[in-house]
mmCIF file of C-alpha atoms and ligand atoms in Angstrom:
data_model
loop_
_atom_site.group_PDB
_atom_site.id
_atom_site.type_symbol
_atom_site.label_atom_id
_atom_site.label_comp_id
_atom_site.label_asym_id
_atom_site.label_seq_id
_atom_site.Cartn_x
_atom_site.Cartn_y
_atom_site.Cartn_z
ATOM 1 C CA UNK P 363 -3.912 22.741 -4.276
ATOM 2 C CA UNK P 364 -4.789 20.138 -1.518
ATOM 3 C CA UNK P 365 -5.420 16.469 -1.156
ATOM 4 C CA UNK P 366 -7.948 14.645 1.078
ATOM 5 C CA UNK P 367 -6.225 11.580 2.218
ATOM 6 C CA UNK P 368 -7.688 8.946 4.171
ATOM 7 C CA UNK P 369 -6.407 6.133 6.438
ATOM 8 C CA UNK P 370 -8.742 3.308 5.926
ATOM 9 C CA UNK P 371 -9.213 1.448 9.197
ATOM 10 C CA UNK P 372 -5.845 2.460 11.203
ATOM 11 C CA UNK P 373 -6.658 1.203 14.195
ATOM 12 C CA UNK P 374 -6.408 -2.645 12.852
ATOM 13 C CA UNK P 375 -4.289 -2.066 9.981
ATOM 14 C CA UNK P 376 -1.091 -0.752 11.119
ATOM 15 C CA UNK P 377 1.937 -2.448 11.610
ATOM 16 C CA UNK P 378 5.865 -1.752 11.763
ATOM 17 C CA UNK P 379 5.110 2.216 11.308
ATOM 18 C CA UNK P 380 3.006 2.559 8.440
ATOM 19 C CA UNK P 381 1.148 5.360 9.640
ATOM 20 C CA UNK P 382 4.252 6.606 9.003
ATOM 21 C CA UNK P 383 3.777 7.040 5.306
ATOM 22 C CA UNK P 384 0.330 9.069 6.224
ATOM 23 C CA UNK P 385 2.590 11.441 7.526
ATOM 24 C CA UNK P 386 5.104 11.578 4.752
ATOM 25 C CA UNK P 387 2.489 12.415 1.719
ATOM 26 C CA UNK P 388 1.235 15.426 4.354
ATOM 27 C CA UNK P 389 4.201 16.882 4.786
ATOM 28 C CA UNK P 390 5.936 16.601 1.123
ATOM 29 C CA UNK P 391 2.498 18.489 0.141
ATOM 30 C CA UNK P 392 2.900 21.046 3.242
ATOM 31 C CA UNK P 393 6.450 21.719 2.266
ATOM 32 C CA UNK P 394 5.332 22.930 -0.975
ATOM 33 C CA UNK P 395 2.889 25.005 -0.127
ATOM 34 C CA UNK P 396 -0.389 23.014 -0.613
ATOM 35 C CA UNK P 397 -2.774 20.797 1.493
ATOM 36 C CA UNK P 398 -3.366 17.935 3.424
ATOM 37 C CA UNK P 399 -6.537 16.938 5.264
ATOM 38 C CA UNK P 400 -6.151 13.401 6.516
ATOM 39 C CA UNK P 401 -9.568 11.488 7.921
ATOM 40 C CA UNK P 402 -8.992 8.478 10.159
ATOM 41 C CA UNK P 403 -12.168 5.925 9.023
ATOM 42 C CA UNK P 404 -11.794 3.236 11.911
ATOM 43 C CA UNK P 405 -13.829 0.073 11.890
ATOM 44 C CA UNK P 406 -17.174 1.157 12.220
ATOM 45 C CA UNK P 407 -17.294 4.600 10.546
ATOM 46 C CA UNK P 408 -20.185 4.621 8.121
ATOM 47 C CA UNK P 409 -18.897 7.843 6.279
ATOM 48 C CA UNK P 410 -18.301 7.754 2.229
ATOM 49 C CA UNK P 411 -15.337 6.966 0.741
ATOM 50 C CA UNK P 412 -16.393 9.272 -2.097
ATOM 51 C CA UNK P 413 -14.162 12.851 -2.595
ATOM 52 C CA UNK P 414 -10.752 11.396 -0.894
ATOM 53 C CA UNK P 415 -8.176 11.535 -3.675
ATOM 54 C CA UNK P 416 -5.627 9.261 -2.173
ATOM 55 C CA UNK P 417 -6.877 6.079 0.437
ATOM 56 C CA UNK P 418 -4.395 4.254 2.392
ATOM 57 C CA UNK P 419 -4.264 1.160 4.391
ATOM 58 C CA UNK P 420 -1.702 -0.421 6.179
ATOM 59 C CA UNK P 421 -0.671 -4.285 7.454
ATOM 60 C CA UNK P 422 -2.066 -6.392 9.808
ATOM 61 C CA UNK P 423 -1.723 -9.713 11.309
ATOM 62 C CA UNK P 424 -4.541 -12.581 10.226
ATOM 63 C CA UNK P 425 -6.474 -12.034 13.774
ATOM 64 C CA UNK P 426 -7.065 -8.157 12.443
ATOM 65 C CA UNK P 427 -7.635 -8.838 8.836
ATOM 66 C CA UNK P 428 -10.322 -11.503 10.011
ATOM 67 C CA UNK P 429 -11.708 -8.566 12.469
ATOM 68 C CA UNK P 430 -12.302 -6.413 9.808
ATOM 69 C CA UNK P 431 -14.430 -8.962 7.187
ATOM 70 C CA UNK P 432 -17.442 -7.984 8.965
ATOM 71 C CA UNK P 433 -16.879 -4.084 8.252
ATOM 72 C CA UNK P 434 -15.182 -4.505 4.872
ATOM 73 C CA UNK P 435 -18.621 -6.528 3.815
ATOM 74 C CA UNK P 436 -21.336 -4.088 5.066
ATOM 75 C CA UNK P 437 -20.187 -1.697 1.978
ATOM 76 C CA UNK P 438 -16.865 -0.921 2.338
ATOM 77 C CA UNK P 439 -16.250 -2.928 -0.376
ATOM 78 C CA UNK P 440 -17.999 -1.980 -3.011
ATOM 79 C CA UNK P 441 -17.316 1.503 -2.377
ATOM 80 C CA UNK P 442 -13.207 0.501 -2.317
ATOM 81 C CA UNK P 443 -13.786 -1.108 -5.704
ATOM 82 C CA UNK P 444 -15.444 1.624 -7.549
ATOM 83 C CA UNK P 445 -13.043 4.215 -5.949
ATOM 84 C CA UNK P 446 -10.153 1.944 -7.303
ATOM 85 C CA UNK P 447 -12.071 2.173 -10.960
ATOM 86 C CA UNK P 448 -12.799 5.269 -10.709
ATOM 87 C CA UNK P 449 -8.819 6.249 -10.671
ATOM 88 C CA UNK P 450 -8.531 7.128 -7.093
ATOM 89 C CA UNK P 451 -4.659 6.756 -5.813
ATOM 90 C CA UNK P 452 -4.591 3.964 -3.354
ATOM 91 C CA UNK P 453 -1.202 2.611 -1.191
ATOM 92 C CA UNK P 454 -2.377 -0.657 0.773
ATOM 93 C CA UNK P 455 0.739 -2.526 2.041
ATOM 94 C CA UNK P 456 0.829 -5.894 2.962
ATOM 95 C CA UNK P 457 -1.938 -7.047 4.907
ATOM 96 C CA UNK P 458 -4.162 -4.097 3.090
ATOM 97 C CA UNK P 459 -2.546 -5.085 -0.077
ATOM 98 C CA UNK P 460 -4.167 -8.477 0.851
ATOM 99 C CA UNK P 461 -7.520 -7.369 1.269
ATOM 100 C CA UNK P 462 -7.392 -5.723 -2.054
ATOM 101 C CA UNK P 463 -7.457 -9.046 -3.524
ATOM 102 C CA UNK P 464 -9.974 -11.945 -3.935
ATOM 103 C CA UNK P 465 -9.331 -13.662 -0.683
ATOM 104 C CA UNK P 466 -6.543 -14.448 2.132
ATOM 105 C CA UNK P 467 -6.348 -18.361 3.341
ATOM 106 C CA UNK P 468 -4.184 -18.179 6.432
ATOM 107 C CA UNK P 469 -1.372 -21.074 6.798
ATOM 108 C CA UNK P 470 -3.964 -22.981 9.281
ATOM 109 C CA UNK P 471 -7.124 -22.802 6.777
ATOM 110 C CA UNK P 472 -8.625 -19.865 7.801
ATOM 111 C CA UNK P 473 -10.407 -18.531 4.737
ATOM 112 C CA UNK P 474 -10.884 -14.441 4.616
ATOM 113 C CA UNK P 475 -13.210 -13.468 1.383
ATOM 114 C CA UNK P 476 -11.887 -10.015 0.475
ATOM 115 C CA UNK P 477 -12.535 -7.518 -2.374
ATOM 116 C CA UNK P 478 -11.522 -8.562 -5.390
ATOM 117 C CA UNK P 479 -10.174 -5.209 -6.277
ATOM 118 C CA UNK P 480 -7.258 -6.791 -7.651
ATOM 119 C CA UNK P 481 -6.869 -9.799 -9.608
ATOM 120 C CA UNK P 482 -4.987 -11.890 -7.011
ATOM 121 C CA UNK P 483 -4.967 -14.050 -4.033
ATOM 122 C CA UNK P 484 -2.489 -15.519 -1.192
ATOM 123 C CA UNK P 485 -2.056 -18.190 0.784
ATOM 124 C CA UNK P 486 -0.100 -18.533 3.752
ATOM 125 C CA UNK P 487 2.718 -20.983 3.711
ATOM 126 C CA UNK P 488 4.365 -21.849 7.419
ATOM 127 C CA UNK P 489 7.596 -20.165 6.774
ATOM 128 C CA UNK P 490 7.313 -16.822 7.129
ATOM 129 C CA UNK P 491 9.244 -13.924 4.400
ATOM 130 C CA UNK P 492 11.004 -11.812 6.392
ATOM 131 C CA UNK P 493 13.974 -9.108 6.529
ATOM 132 C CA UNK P 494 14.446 -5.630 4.845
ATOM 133 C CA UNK P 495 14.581 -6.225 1.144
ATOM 134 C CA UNK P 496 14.122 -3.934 -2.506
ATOM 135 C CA UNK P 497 12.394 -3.915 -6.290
ATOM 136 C CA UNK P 498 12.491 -1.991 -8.765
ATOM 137 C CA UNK P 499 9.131 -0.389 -9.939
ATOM 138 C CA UNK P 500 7.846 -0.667 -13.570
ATOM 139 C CA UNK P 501 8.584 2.084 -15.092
ATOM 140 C CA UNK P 502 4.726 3.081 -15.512
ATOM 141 C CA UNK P 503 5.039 2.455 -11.574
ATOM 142 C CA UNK P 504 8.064 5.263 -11.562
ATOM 143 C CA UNK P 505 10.884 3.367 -11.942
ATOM 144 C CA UNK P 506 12.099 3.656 -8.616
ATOM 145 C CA UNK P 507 14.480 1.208 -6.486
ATOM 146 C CA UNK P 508 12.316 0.753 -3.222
ATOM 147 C CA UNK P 509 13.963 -0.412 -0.198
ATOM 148 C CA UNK P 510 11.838 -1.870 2.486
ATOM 149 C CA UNK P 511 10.846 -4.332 5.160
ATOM 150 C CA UNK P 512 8.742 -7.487 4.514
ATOM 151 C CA UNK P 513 7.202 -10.193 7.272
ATOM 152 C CA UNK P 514 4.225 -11.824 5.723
ATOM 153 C CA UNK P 515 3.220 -15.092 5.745
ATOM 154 C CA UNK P 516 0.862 -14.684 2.617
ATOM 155 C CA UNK P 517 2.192 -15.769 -0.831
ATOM 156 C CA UNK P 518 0.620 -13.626 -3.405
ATOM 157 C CA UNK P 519 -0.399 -14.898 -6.814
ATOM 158 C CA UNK P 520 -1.187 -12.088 -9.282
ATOM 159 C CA UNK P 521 -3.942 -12.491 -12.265
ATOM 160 C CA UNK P 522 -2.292 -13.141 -15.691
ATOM 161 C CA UNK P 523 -3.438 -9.362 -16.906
ATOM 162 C CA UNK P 524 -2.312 -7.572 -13.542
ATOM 163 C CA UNK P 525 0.847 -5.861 -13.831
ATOM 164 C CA UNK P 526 3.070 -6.282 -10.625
ATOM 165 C CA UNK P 527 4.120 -3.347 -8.750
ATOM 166 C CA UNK P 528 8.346 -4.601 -9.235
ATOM 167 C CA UNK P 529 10.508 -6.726 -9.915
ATOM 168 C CA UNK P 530 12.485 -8.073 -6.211
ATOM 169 C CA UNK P 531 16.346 -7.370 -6.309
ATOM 170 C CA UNK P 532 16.924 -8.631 -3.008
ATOM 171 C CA UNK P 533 14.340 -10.495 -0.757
ATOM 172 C CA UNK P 534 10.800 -12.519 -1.269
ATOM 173 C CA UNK P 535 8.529 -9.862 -2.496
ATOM 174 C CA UNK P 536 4.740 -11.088 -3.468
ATOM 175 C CA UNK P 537 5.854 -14.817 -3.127
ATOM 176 C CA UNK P 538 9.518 -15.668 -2.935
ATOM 177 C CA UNK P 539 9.440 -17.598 -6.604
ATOM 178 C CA UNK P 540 8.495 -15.556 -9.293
ATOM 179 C CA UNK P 541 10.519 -12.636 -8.825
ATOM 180 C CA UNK P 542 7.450 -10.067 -8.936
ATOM 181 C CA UNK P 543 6.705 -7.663 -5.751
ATOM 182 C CA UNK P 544 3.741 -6.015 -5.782
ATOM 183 C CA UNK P 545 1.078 -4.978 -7.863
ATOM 184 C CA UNK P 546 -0.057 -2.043 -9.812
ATOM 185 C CA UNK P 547 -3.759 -1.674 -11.562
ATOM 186 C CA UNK P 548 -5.187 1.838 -12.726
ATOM 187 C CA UNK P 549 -3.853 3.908 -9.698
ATOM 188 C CA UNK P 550 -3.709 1.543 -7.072
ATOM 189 C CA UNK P 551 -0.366 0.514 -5.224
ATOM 190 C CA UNK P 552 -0.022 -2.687 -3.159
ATOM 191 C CA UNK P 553 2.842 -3.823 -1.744
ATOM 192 C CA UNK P 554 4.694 -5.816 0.751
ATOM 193 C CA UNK P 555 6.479 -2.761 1.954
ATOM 194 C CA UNK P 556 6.106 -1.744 5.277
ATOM 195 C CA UNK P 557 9.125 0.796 7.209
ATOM 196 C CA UNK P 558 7.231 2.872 6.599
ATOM 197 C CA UNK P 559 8.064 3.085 3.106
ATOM 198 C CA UNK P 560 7.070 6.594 1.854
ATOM 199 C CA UNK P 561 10.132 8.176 4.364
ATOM 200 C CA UNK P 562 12.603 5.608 2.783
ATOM 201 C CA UNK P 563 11.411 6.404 -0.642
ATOM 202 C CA UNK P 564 10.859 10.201 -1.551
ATOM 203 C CA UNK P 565 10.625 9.317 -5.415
ATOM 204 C CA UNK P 566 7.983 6.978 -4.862
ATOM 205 C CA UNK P 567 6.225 9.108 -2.369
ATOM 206 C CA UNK P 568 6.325 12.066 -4.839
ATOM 207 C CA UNK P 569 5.148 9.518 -7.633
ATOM 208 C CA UNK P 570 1.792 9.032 -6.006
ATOM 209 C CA UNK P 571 1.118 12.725 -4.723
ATOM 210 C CA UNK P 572 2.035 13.743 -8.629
ATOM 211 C CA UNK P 573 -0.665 11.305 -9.673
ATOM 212 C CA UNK P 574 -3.281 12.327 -7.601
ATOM 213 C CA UNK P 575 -2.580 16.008 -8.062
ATOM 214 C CA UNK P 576 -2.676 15.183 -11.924
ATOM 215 C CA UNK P 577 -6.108 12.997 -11.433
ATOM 216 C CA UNK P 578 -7.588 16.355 -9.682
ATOM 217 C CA UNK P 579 -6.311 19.224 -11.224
ATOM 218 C CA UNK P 580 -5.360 17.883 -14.967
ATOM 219 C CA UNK P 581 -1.864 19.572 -14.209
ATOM 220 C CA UNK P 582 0.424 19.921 -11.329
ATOM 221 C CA UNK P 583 3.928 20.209 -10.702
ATOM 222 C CA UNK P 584 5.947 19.258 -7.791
ATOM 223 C CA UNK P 585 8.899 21.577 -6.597
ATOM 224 C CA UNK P 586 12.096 19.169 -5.819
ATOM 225 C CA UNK P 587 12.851 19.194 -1.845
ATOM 226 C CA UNK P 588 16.091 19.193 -0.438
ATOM 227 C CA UNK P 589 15.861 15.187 0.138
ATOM 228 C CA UNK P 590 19.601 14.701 1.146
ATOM 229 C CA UNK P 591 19.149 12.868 4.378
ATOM 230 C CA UNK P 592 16.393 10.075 2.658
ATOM 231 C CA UNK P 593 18.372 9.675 -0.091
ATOM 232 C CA UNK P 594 21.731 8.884 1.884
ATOM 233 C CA UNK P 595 19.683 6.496 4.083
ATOM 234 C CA UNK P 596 17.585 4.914 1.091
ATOM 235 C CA UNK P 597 21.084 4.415 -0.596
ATOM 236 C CA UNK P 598 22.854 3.126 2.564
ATOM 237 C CA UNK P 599 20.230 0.652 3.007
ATOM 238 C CA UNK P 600 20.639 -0.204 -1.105
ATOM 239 C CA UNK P 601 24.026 -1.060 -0.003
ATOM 240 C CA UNK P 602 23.742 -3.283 2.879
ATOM 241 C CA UNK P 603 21.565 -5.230 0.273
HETATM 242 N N1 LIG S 2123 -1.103 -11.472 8.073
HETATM 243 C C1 LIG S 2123 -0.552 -11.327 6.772
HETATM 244 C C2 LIG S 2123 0.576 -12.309 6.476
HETATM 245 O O1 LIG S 2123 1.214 -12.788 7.377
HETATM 246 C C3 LIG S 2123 -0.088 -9.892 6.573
HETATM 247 C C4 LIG S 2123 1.077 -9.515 7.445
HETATM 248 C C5 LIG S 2123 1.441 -8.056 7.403
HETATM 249 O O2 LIG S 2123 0.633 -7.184 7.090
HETATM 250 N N2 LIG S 2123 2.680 -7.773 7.808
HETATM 251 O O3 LIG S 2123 0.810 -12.575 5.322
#
């Protein structure tokens, strides 16, 4: 079995690690025996989006999420919002999470138009969410307690109908009010998360390799890893919190 992954415009969307996680679904497929092929799409590729079973996209600050617009509306887009319907596994954190959503009006009035992949929006307010902080996923989101780090300035607002992601234990999460982190619709995952937050979280990494594997093959199966040293970590930091 193998997975195509790709990392959807890495070279502006990447903050505090997150390529990180790239390297964390690769190798908890390697160590079983199966396959990775990861495909960098910079700004500017003009190759499909169609056959990757798992897209990711990382954070960025407003400059780079208003650097992208120009990209993201000469077809990215459209083809990110069939994907999405069409059951493909996403991860977007942060600043991608962002851009899955109807638009992004920075704390100084900068308006950036996104996708509308996901029934939300955010607006940046002047104090910024930051510090390491955790949720708990829904359970059709796994279940898991996710420990992360968060610095946005965005405060996302989620559609009445969109599920989020988790519920915040400790920290802001999608706006610092309403208690919800995330968001969760067909098989895309947004987050605030950044860490990078697939080493931190094994059960949540496995969670999203299980579902593409499943979305491929109709069946898979993951064998358990010896995930000692991320579990004592990801419980230390539980701790602390
Ligand atoms: N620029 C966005 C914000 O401040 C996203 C930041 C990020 O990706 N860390 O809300």
């Amino acid at each position: 079995m193998e997975l195509k992954i790709c990392h959807l415009y890495p070279d502006v969307l990447n903050l505090y690690g997150d390529s990180g996680n790239i390297r964390c679904l690769q190798k908890r497929l390697l160590w079983r025996g199966m396959g990775a092929e990861v495909t960098k799409m910079p700004l500017g590729t003009r190759t499909s989006l169609a056959g990757y079973d798992i897209v990711f996209i990382g954070g960025g600050q407003d400059f780079e999420q208003q650097v992208l617009l120009e990209d993201l509306h000469r077809g990215r887009d459209s083809e990110i919002r069939a994907a999405a319907l069409d059951g493909v596994v996403f991860l977007t954190i942060c600043g991608g999470y962002q851009m899955m959503g109807h638009y992004y009006e920075t704390f100084d009035g900068q308006r950036c138009d996104f996708i509308g992949a996901l029934d939300l929006y955010t607006v940046g307010a002047k104090k910024r969410m930051i510090g390491n902080y955790k949720f708990r996923c829904t359970d059709s989101a796994g279940g898991s307690v996710v420990v992360g780090f968060e610095n946005h300035s965005g405060r996302t607002v989620l559609g009445s109908a969109l599920e989020p992601l988790g519920k915040v234990l400790t920290g802001f999460g999608n706006n610092g009010e309403d208690g919800t982190e995330g968001a969760h619709w067909k098989n895309v995952f947004g987050t605030y998360s950044h860490g990078p937050m697939l080493p931190k979280n094994p059960q949540f990494c496995d969670m999203l390799l299980l579902t593409a594997l499943e979305r491929k093959y109709g069946r898979a199966e993951l064998a358990p890893l010896d995930d000692a040293a991320e579990l004592a970590a990801h419980d230390e930091m539980c701790a602390r919190l």
